[in-house]
Short mmCIF file of C-alpha atoms in Angstrom, two decimals:
data_model
loop_
_atom_site.label_atom_id
_atom_site.label_comp_id
_atom_site.label_asym_id
_atom_site.label_seq_id
_atom_site.Cartn_x
_atom_site.Cartn_y
_atom_site.Cartn_z
CA UNK A 1 -60.80 -17.87 -36.79
CA UNK A 2 -58.99 -17.63 -33.44
CA UNK A 3 -59.41 -21.34 -32.97
CA UNK A 4 -57.48 -22.16 -36.12
CA UNK A 5 -54.12 -23.76 -35.41
CA UNK A 6 -50.66 -22.80 -36.66
CA UNK A 7 -47.81 -25.22 -35.82
CA UNK A 8 -49.95 -26.97 -33.26
CA UNK A 9 -51.16 -23.82 -31.43
CA UNK A 10 -54.29 -21.74 -31.94
CA UNK A 11 -54.07 -18.24 -33.31
CA UNK A 12 -55.46 -16.99 -29.98
CA UNK A 13 -52.55 -18.54 -28.06
CA UNK A 14 -50.07 -17.07 -30.54
CA UNK A 15 -51.60 -13.62 -30.09
CA UNK A 16 -51.53 -13.91 -26.28
CA UNK A 17 -47.87 -15.01 -26.33
CA UNK A 18 -46.95 -12.12 -28.61
CA UNK A 19 -48.82 -9.70 -26.33
CA UNK A 20 -46.89 -11.06 -23.32
CA UNK A 21 -43.60 -10.30 -25.11
CA UNK A 22 -44.87 -6.83 -26.09
CA UNK A 23 -45.93 -6.23 -22.48
CA UNK A 24 -42.45 -7.18 -21.29
CA UNK A 25 -40.94 -4.69 -23.77
CA UNK A 26 -43.35 -1.95 -22.63
CA UNK A 27 -42.49 -2.70 -19.00
CA UNK A 28 -38.79 -2.33 -19.83
CA UNK A 29 -39.50 1.03 -21.47
CA UNK A 30 -41.41 2.18 -18.39
CA UNK A 31 -38.54 1.10 -16.12
CA UNK A 32 -36.11 3.04 -18.34
CA UNK A 33 -38.31 6.13 -18.10
CA UNK A 34 -38.63 5.74 -14.33
CA UNK A 35 -34.88 5.33 -13.98
CA UNK A 36 -34.16 8.39 -16.10
CA UNK A 37 -36.73 10.68 -14.48
CA UNK A 38 -36.67 9.53 -10.85
CA UNK A 39 -33.99 7.04 -9.80
CA UNK A 40 -31.02 8.57 -11.64
CA UNK A 41 -31.59 12.15 -10.33
CA UNK A 42 -32.13 10.70 -6.87
CA UNK A 43 -28.79 8.84 -6.85
CA UNK A 44 -27.00 11.86 -8.34
CA UNK A 45 -28.05 14.04 -5.40
CA UNK A 46 -26.40 11.78 -2.82
CA UNK A 47 -22.73 12.20 -1.92
CA UNK A 48 -22.16 8.47 -1.64
CA UNK A 49 -21.03 6.82 -4.89
CA UNK A 50 -22.18 3.34 -3.84
CA UNK A 51 -25.82 3.92 -4.83
CA UNK A 52 -24.68 5.18 -8.24
CA UNK A 53 -22.65 2.00 -8.72
CA UNK A 54 -25.55 -0.24 -7.68
CA UNK A 55 -27.93 1.62 -10.01
CA UNK A 56 -25.40 1.36 -12.86
CA UNK A 57 -24.90 -2.37 -12.16
CA UNK A 58 -28.56 -3.43 -11.87
CA UNK A 59 -30.50 -1.42 -14.45
CA UNK A 60 -29.50 -3.16 -17.75
CA UNK A 61 -29.43 -6.74 -16.32
CA UNK A 62 -32.89 -6.26 -14.73
CA UNK A 63 -34.35 -5.06 -18.02
CA UNK A 64 -32.75 -7.99 -19.80
CA UNK A 65 -34.17 -10.38 -17.17
CA UNK A 66 -37.68 -8.97 -17.70
CA UNK A 67 -37.40 -9.57 -21.44
CA UNK A 68 -36.17 -13.13 -20.78
CA UNK A 69 -39.06 -13.76 -18.38
CA UNK A 70 -41.63 -12.49 -20.88
CA UNK A 71 -40.25 -14.64 -23.67
CA UNK A 72 -40.05 -17.67 -21.35
CA UNK A 73 -43.70 -17.30 -20.30
CA UNK A 74 -44.78 -16.74 -23.91
CA UNK A 75 -42.95 -19.84 -25.13
CA UNK A 76 -44.15 -22.14 -22.35
CA UNK A 77 -47.80 -21.27 -23.02
CA UNK A 78 -47.46 -22.89 -26.40
CA UNK A 79 -47.22 -26.54 -27.30
CA UNK A 80 -43.84 -27.72 -28.62
CA UNK A 81 -42.04 -31.05 -28.93
CA UNK A 82 -40.27 -32.09 -25.73
CA UNK A 83 -36.85 -31.90 -27.40
CA UNK A 84 -37.43 -28.25 -28.33
CA UNK A 85 -38.64 -27.41 -24.83
CA UNK A 86 -35.52 -29.01 -23.34
CA UNK A 87 -33.26 -26.96 -25.61
CA UNK A 88 -35.13 -23.76 -24.69
CA UNK A 89 -34.86 -24.54 -20.97
CA UNK A 90 -31.09 -25.14 -21.24
CA UNK A 91 -30.63 -21.90 -23.12
CA UNK A 92 -32.58 -20.07 -20.44
CA UNK A 93 -30.51 -21.60 -17.65
CA UNK A 94 -27.35 -20.37 -19.38
CA UNK A 95 -28.80 -16.90 -20.04
CA UNK A 96 -29.96 -16.49 -16.43
CA UNK A 97 -26.50 -17.33 -15.05
CA UNK A 98 -24.87 -15.01 -17.60
CA UNK A 99 -27.30 -12.23 -16.65
CA UNK A 100 -26.27 -12.60 -12.99
CA UNK A 101 -22.64 -12.62 -14.12
CA UNK A 102 -23.34 -9.39 -15.99
CA UNK A 103 -24.49 -7.81 -12.72
CA UNK A 104 -21.24 -8.74 -10.96
CA UNK A 105 -19.11 -7.64 -13.92
CA UNK A 106 -20.76 -4.20 -13.99
CA UNK A 107 -20.58 -3.97 -10.19
CA UNK A 108 -16.85 -4.71 -10.03
CA UNK A 109 -16.17 -2.47 -13.03
CA UNK A 110 -18.08 0.41 -11.44
CA UNK A 111 -16.28 0.00 -8.13
CA UNK A 112 -12.90 0.07 -9.89
CA UNK A 113 -13.86 3.07 -12.01
CA UNK A 114 -15.02 5.13 -9.02
CA UNK A 115 -12.56 4.17 -6.29
CA UNK A 116 -9.46 3.51 -8.44
CA UNK A 117 -10.03 5.99 -11.27
CA UNK A 118 -9.80 8.99 -8.91
CA UNK A 119 -6.11 8.35 -8.29
CA UNK A 120 -3.19 9.97 -10.12
CA UNK A 121 -2.67 9.69 -13.88
CA UNK A 122 -0.25 6.76 -13.74
CA UNK A 123 -2.77 4.63 -11.82
CA UNK A 124 -5.38 5.58 -14.41
CA UNK A 125 -3.11 4.10 -17.05
CA UNK A 126 -3.15 0.82 -15.16
CA UNK A 127 -6.94 0.84 -14.71
CA UNK A 128 -7.81 -0.61 -18.17
CA UNK A 129 -5.45 -3.55 -17.66
CA UNK A 130 -6.84 -4.40 -14.22
CA UNK A 131 -10.42 -3.87 -15.36
CA UNK A 132 -10.08 -6.12 -18.40
CA UNK A 133 -8.33 -8.83 -16.39
CA UNK A 134 -11.05 -8.73 -13.75
CA UNK A 135 -13.84 -8.84 -16.36
CA UNK A 136 -12.23 -11.80 -18.11
CA UNK A 137 -12.01 -13.69 -14.79
CA UNK A 138 -15.65 -12.87 -13.87
CA UNK A 139 -17.02 -13.91 -17.25
CA UNK A 140 -14.99 -17.13 -17.30
CA UNK A 141 -16.37 -18.06 -13.87
CA UNK A 142 -19.90 -17.18 -15.01
CA UNK A 143 -19.56 -19.19 -18.22
CA UNK A 144 -18.24 -22.23 -16.35
CA UNK A 145 -21.13 -22.03 -13.88
CA UNK A 146 -23.64 -21.67 -16.73
CA UNK A 147 -22.29 -24.73 -18.54
CA UNK A 148 -22.25 -26.67 -15.28
CA UNK A 149 -25.89 -25.67 -14.76
CA UNK A 150 -26.90 -27.51 -17.96
CA UNK A 151 -24.92 -30.65 -17.19
CA UNK A 152 -21.62 -30.07 -19.02
CA UNK A 153 -18.69 -32.02 -17.55
CA UNK A 154 -16.58 -29.18 -16.19
CA UNK A 155 -13.56 -31.36 -15.33
CA UNK A 156 -13.23 -32.57 -18.91
CA UNK A 157 -13.81 -29.03 -20.17
CA UNK A 158 -11.12 -27.60 -17.89
CA UNK A 159 -8.69 -30.29 -19.02
CA UNK A 160 -9.34 -29.38 -22.64
CA UNK A 161 -9.00 -25.68 -21.86
CA UNK A 162 -5.76 -26.38 -19.99
CA UNK A 163 -4.19 -28.05 -23.02
CA UNK A 164 -5.53 -25.33 -25.28
CA UNK A 165 -4.28 -22.69 -22.86
CA UNK A 166 -0.76 -24.11 -22.94
CA UNK A 167 -0.78 -24.11 -26.74
CA UNK A 168 -2.16 -20.57 -26.78
CA UNK A 169 0.43 -19.37 -24.24
CA UNK A 170 3.26 -20.81 -26.33
CA UNK A 171 1.92 -19.16 -29.47
CA UNK A 172 1.32 -15.81 -27.80
CA UNK A 173 4.18 -15.72 -25.32
CA UNK A 174 5.49 -12.37 -26.62
CA UNK A 175 2.05 -10.82 -26.18
CA UNK A 176 1.78 -12.24 -22.66
CA UNK A 177 5.26 -10.90 -21.83
CA UNK A 178 4.25 -7.47 -23.11
CA UNK A 179 1.07 -7.46 -20.99
CA UNK A 180 3.00 -8.42 -17.87
CA UNK A 181 5.64 -5.85 -18.84
CA UNK A 182 2.95 -3.15 -18.96
CA UNK A 183 1.70 -4.27 -15.56
CA UNK A 184 5.28 -4.05 -14.21
CA UNK A 185 5.86 -0.58 -15.66
CA UNK A 186 2.59 0.77 -14.29
CA UNK A 187 3.00 -0.71 -10.80
CA UNK A 188 6.74 -0.39 -10.27
CA UNK A 189 6.80 3.07 -11.92
CA UNK A 190 10.42 3.31 -13.09
CA UNK A 191 9.25 6.33 -15.11
CA UNK A 192 6.12 8.35 -15.87
CA UNK A 193 4.71 9.70 -19.11
CA UNK A 194 6.72 12.79 -20.04
CA UNK A 195 9.95 11.58 -18.41
CA UNK A 196 13.20 11.39 -20.36
CA UNK A 197 14.79 7.97 -19.99
CA UNK A 198 17.81 6.04 -21.27
CA UNK A 199 18.05 2.28 -21.80
CA UNK A 200 20.19 0.14 -24.11
CA UNK A 201 22.01 3.23 -25.46
CA UNK A 202 18.67 4.80 -26.46
CA UNK A 203 17.44 8.06 -25.00
CA UNK A 204 14.12 9.82 -25.42
CA UNK A 205 10.89 11.09 -23.83
CA UNK A 206 8.08 8.69 -22.90
CA UNK A 207 4.91 9.54 -24.83
CA UNK A 208 2.59 6.68 -23.88
CA UNK A 209 2.57 3.36 -22.00
CA UNK A 210 0.21 0.84 -23.58
CA UNK A 211 -0.72 -2.76 -22.89
CA UNK A 212 1.59 -4.09 -25.61
CA UNK A 213 4.18 -1.38 -26.14
CA UNK A 214 5.65 1.90 -24.93
CA UNK A 215 6.08 4.85 -27.29
CA UNK A 216 9.14 7.07 -26.89
CA UNK A 217 10.02 10.23 -28.80
CA UNK A 218 13.72 10.63 -29.60
CA UNK A 219 15.55 13.91 -30.02
CA UNK A 220 14.76 13.94 -33.76
CA UNK A 221 11.05 14.19 -32.80
CA UNK A 222 10.40 10.70 -34.09
CA UNK A 223 8.19 8.34 -32.10
CA UNK A 224 9.66 4.86 -31.68
CA UNK A 225 7.58 1.96 -30.33
CA UNK A 226 9.28 -0.55 -28.03
CA UNK A 227 7.74 -3.81 -26.76
CA UNK A 228 7.15 -3.55 -23.03
CA UNK A 229 9.13 -6.67 -22.15
CA UNK A 230 12.29 -5.27 -23.78
CA UNK A 231 12.10 -2.18 -21.58
CA UNK A 232 11.44 -4.12 -18.38
CA UNK A 233 14.38 -6.45 -19.16
CA UNK A 234 16.77 -3.48 -19.52
CA UNK A 235 18.49 -1.20 -17.04
CA UNK A 236 16.52 2.05 -17.12
CA UNK A 237 18.01 5.44 -16.29
CA UNK A 238 15.33 8.01 -15.51
CA UNK A 239 17.02 11.25 -16.50
CA UNK A 240 14.05 13.39 -15.50
CA UNK A 241 14.16 12.14 -11.92
CA UNK A 242 17.67 13.49 -11.29
CA UNK A 243 17.61 16.40 -8.80
CA UNK A 244 20.54 18.09 -10.60
CA UNK A 245 22.73 17.43 -13.65
CA UNK A 246 26.47 17.01 -12.95
CA UNK A 247 28.86 18.61 -15.45
CA UNK A 248 32.60 17.86 -15.51
CA UNK A 249 35.08 20.05 -17.42
CA UNK A 250 38.82 19.66 -17.89
CA UNK A 251 40.36 23.08 -18.48
CA UNK A 252 43.98 23.36 -19.63
CA UNK A 253 46.13 26.42 -18.87
CA UNK A 254 49.49 27.14 -20.46
CA UNK A 255 52.71 26.07 -18.79
CA UNK A 256 53.80 29.66 -18.18
CA UNK A 257 50.92 30.00 -15.67
CA UNK A 258 52.39 30.79 -12.25
CA UNK A 259 51.28 29.22 -9.00
CA UNK A 260 49.68 32.51 -8.02
CA UNK A 261 47.71 32.63 -11.25
CA UNK A 262 46.66 29.00 -10.83
CA UNK A 263 45.24 29.76 -7.35
CA UNK A 264 43.43 32.76 -8.83
CA UNK A 265 41.94 30.58 -11.55
CA UNK A 266 40.62 28.12 -8.97
CA UNK A 267 39.01 30.88 -6.92
CA UNK A 268 37.45 32.44 -10.02
CA UNK A 269 35.93 29.12 -11.05
CA UNK A 270 34.41 28.55 -7.61
CA UNK A 271 32.72 31.98 -7.77
CA UNK A 272 31.24 31.63 -11.28
CA UNK A 273 28.11 29.56 -10.33
CA UNK A 274 26.85 32.45 -8.20
CA UNK A 275 26.57 34.56 -11.34
CA UNK A 276 24.86 32.04 -13.62
CA UNK A 277 21.16 31.26 -13.31
CA UNK A 278 20.02 27.69 -12.57
CA UNK A 279 23.48 26.58 -11.40
CA UNK A 280 23.87 25.39 -7.83
CA UNK A 281 25.98 27.85 -5.82
CA UNK A 282 26.28 25.52 -2.85
CA UNK A 283 30.04 25.23 -2.11
CA UNK A 284 29.66 21.46 -1.77
CA UNK A 285 28.38 21.29 -5.37
CA UNK A 286 31.31 23.21 -6.91
CA UNK A 287 34.71 21.57 -7.32
CA UNK A 288 37.77 23.21 -8.90
CA UNK A 289 41.11 21.41 -8.44
CA UNK A 290 44.50 21.37 -10.16
CA UNK A 291 44.70 17.70 -11.19
CA UNK A 292 47.63 17.03 -13.50
CA UNK A 293 50.51 18.10 -15.72
CA UNK A 294 49.55 16.93 -19.17
CA UNK A 295 51.70 17.02 -22.31
CA UNK A 296 50.77 20.57 -23.21
CA UNK A 297 48.70 22.00 -20.34
CA UNK A 298 48.22 22.40 -16.63
CA UNK A 299 44.83 20.69 -16.18
CA UNK A 300 42.07 21.91 -13.89
CA UNK A 301 39.09 19.64 -13.21
CA UNK A 302 35.97 21.74 -12.79
CA UNK A 303 32.67 20.23 -11.56
CA UNK A 304 29.35 22.03 -11.16
CA UNK A 305 25.65 21.07 -10.99
CA UNK A 306 22.77 22.36 -13.12
CA UNK A 307 19.50 22.59 -11.21
CA UNK A 308 16.51 20.53 -12.37
CA UNK A 309 14.47 23.44 -13.70
CA UNK A 310 17.34 24.71 -15.85
CA UNK A 311 17.75 24.01 -19.55
CA UNK A 312 20.79 21.74 -19.82
CA UNK A 313 22.19 23.05 -23.11
CA UNK A 314 21.38 26.68 -22.36
CA UNK A 315 22.94 26.65 -18.88
CA UNK A 316 26.01 24.78 -20.16
CA UNK A 317 26.51 27.44 -22.84
CA UNK A 318 26.10 30.25 -20.29
CA UNK A 319 28.67 28.65 -17.99
CA UNK A 320 31.19 28.21 -20.82
CA UNK A 321 30.73 31.84 -21.86
CA UNK A 322 31.20 33.00 -18.27
CA UNK A 323 34.37 30.91 -17.86
CA UNK A 324 35.81 32.24 -21.12
CA UNK A 325 35.02 35.87 -20.24
CA UNK A 326 36.36 35.54 -16.68
CA UNK A 327 39.66 33.94 -17.77
CA UNK A 328 40.20 36.48 -20.53
CA UNK A 329 39.73 39.38 -18.08
CA UNK A 330 42.12 37.74 -15.60
CA UNK A 331 44.79 37.19 -18.27
CA UNK A 332 44.64 33.39 -18.00
CA UNK A 333 45.50 31.63 -21.26
CA UNK A 334 44.08 28.32 -22.36
CA UNK A 335 46.64 25.83 -23.63
CA UNK A 336 46.66 24.23 -27.06
CA UNK A 337 48.96 21.68 -28.75
CA UNK A 338 52.38 23.25 -29.54
CA UNK A 339 55.54 22.38 -31.48
CA UNK A 340 58.86 23.77 -30.32
CA UNK A 341 61.96 23.76 -32.56
CA UNK A 342 65.45 23.99 -31.03
CA UNK A 343 68.46 24.70 -33.35
CA UNK A 344 71.97 24.09 -32.06
CA UNK A 345 75.12 25.00 -34.09
CA UNK A 346 78.02 22.60 -33.49
CA UNK A 347 80.99 24.35 -35.02
CA UNK A 348 84.09 22.25 -35.31
CA UNK A 349 87.16 24.24 -36.32
CA UNK A 350 89.24 21.11 -36.81
CA UNK A 351 86.76 19.58 -39.23
CA UNK A 352 86.42 22.89 -41.00
CA UNK A 353 90.15 23.24 -41.54
CA UNK A 354 90.76 19.65 -42.68
CA UNK A 355 87.80 19.28 -45.03
CA UNK A 356 86.97 22.82 -45.86
CA UNK A 357 83.27 22.06 -45.16
CA UNK A 358 80.92 24.50 -43.48
CA UNK A 359 80.13 23.89 -39.80
CA UNK A 360 77.26 21.42 -39.21
CA UNK A 361 73.93 22.48 -37.71
CA UNK A 362 72.02 19.94 -35.62
CA UNK A 363 68.28 20.43 -35.44
CA UNK A 364 66.29 18.90 -32.58
CA UNK A 365 62.47 18.87 -32.86
CA UNK A 366 60.50 18.48 -29.69
CA UNK A 367 56.78 17.90 -30.36
CA UNK A 368 54.16 17.96 -27.69
CA UNK A 369 51.09 15.98 -28.68
CA UNK A 370 47.58 17.22 -27.88
CA UNK A 371 45.80 15.88 -24.85
CA UNK A 372 42.04 15.75 -24.37
CA UNK A 373 40.61 18.70 -22.52
#
């Protein structure tokens, strides 16, 4: 019975070829068990990460190579037409080169993961982009070498790929711009995740930086997605990076404020930051000057700085309350738009005697318009 032939080969040869493939599979299982029980614990005990990377890079490709070798031996024991054997040999040449490429891809990926991934969070965000780019380059080189190994004309292939690449780049230019925009954002670091930024009259907090887009949460707690290239093409103001927030106030006092009272007001304003938390009390950071005579007020320009850890709205409210309370206690009145009416009686005895009319009254209205404060 074993001498009977199926497809030109005896049943005995078919059984031997199948057993060779089974033996290759069993050998792979034994290598996996050895790696799990011996090699992996051994590499984990060392402080050097290089052996872990080499183990990670070699284990799967070696097991795949053993399977390929077993199948190759099993196939070449049997009798096939020459055309089929040639096809099998070409496939094996391609698979061997791709298996070696797999080793390098895992090796470079492991090196990046270990020696780049231990950096800060922003560099970790850039790791997937660099890793994918590197893997694409490695696999393209491996594929080109594999095709060259079986006699494919690489020059003609590269020319075809060049034309196709141009067409693809034109069709996907926005995607390419977004990828390069992500690379720019992650390397140049105009902002980090969690920073509040402003660009193109939009302001919000950065939630995530992706390969294609950046997500920003506005003050309504809504997440808005922007293409990366639009952000990189804009002027970006990183609000979170400011050491202090500058606040400018124009305070108007009434025109009956004396020079003495004005000097008192200026001194009171310069002393207020010392009493309010998270406001810089450095004399160089506090400015209080009498700037102008406006239509209805004597204007004081008041400048102070809120420290980075302070809540902007809360500190601003505390400062305004302190200014109001201090001025009220000092008897300093804030100005507001006023209207003054002057009435002048022009009595003419001559006109009264000749016409018998009552004396005329001339009314003059002087209106002072409001000015911004």
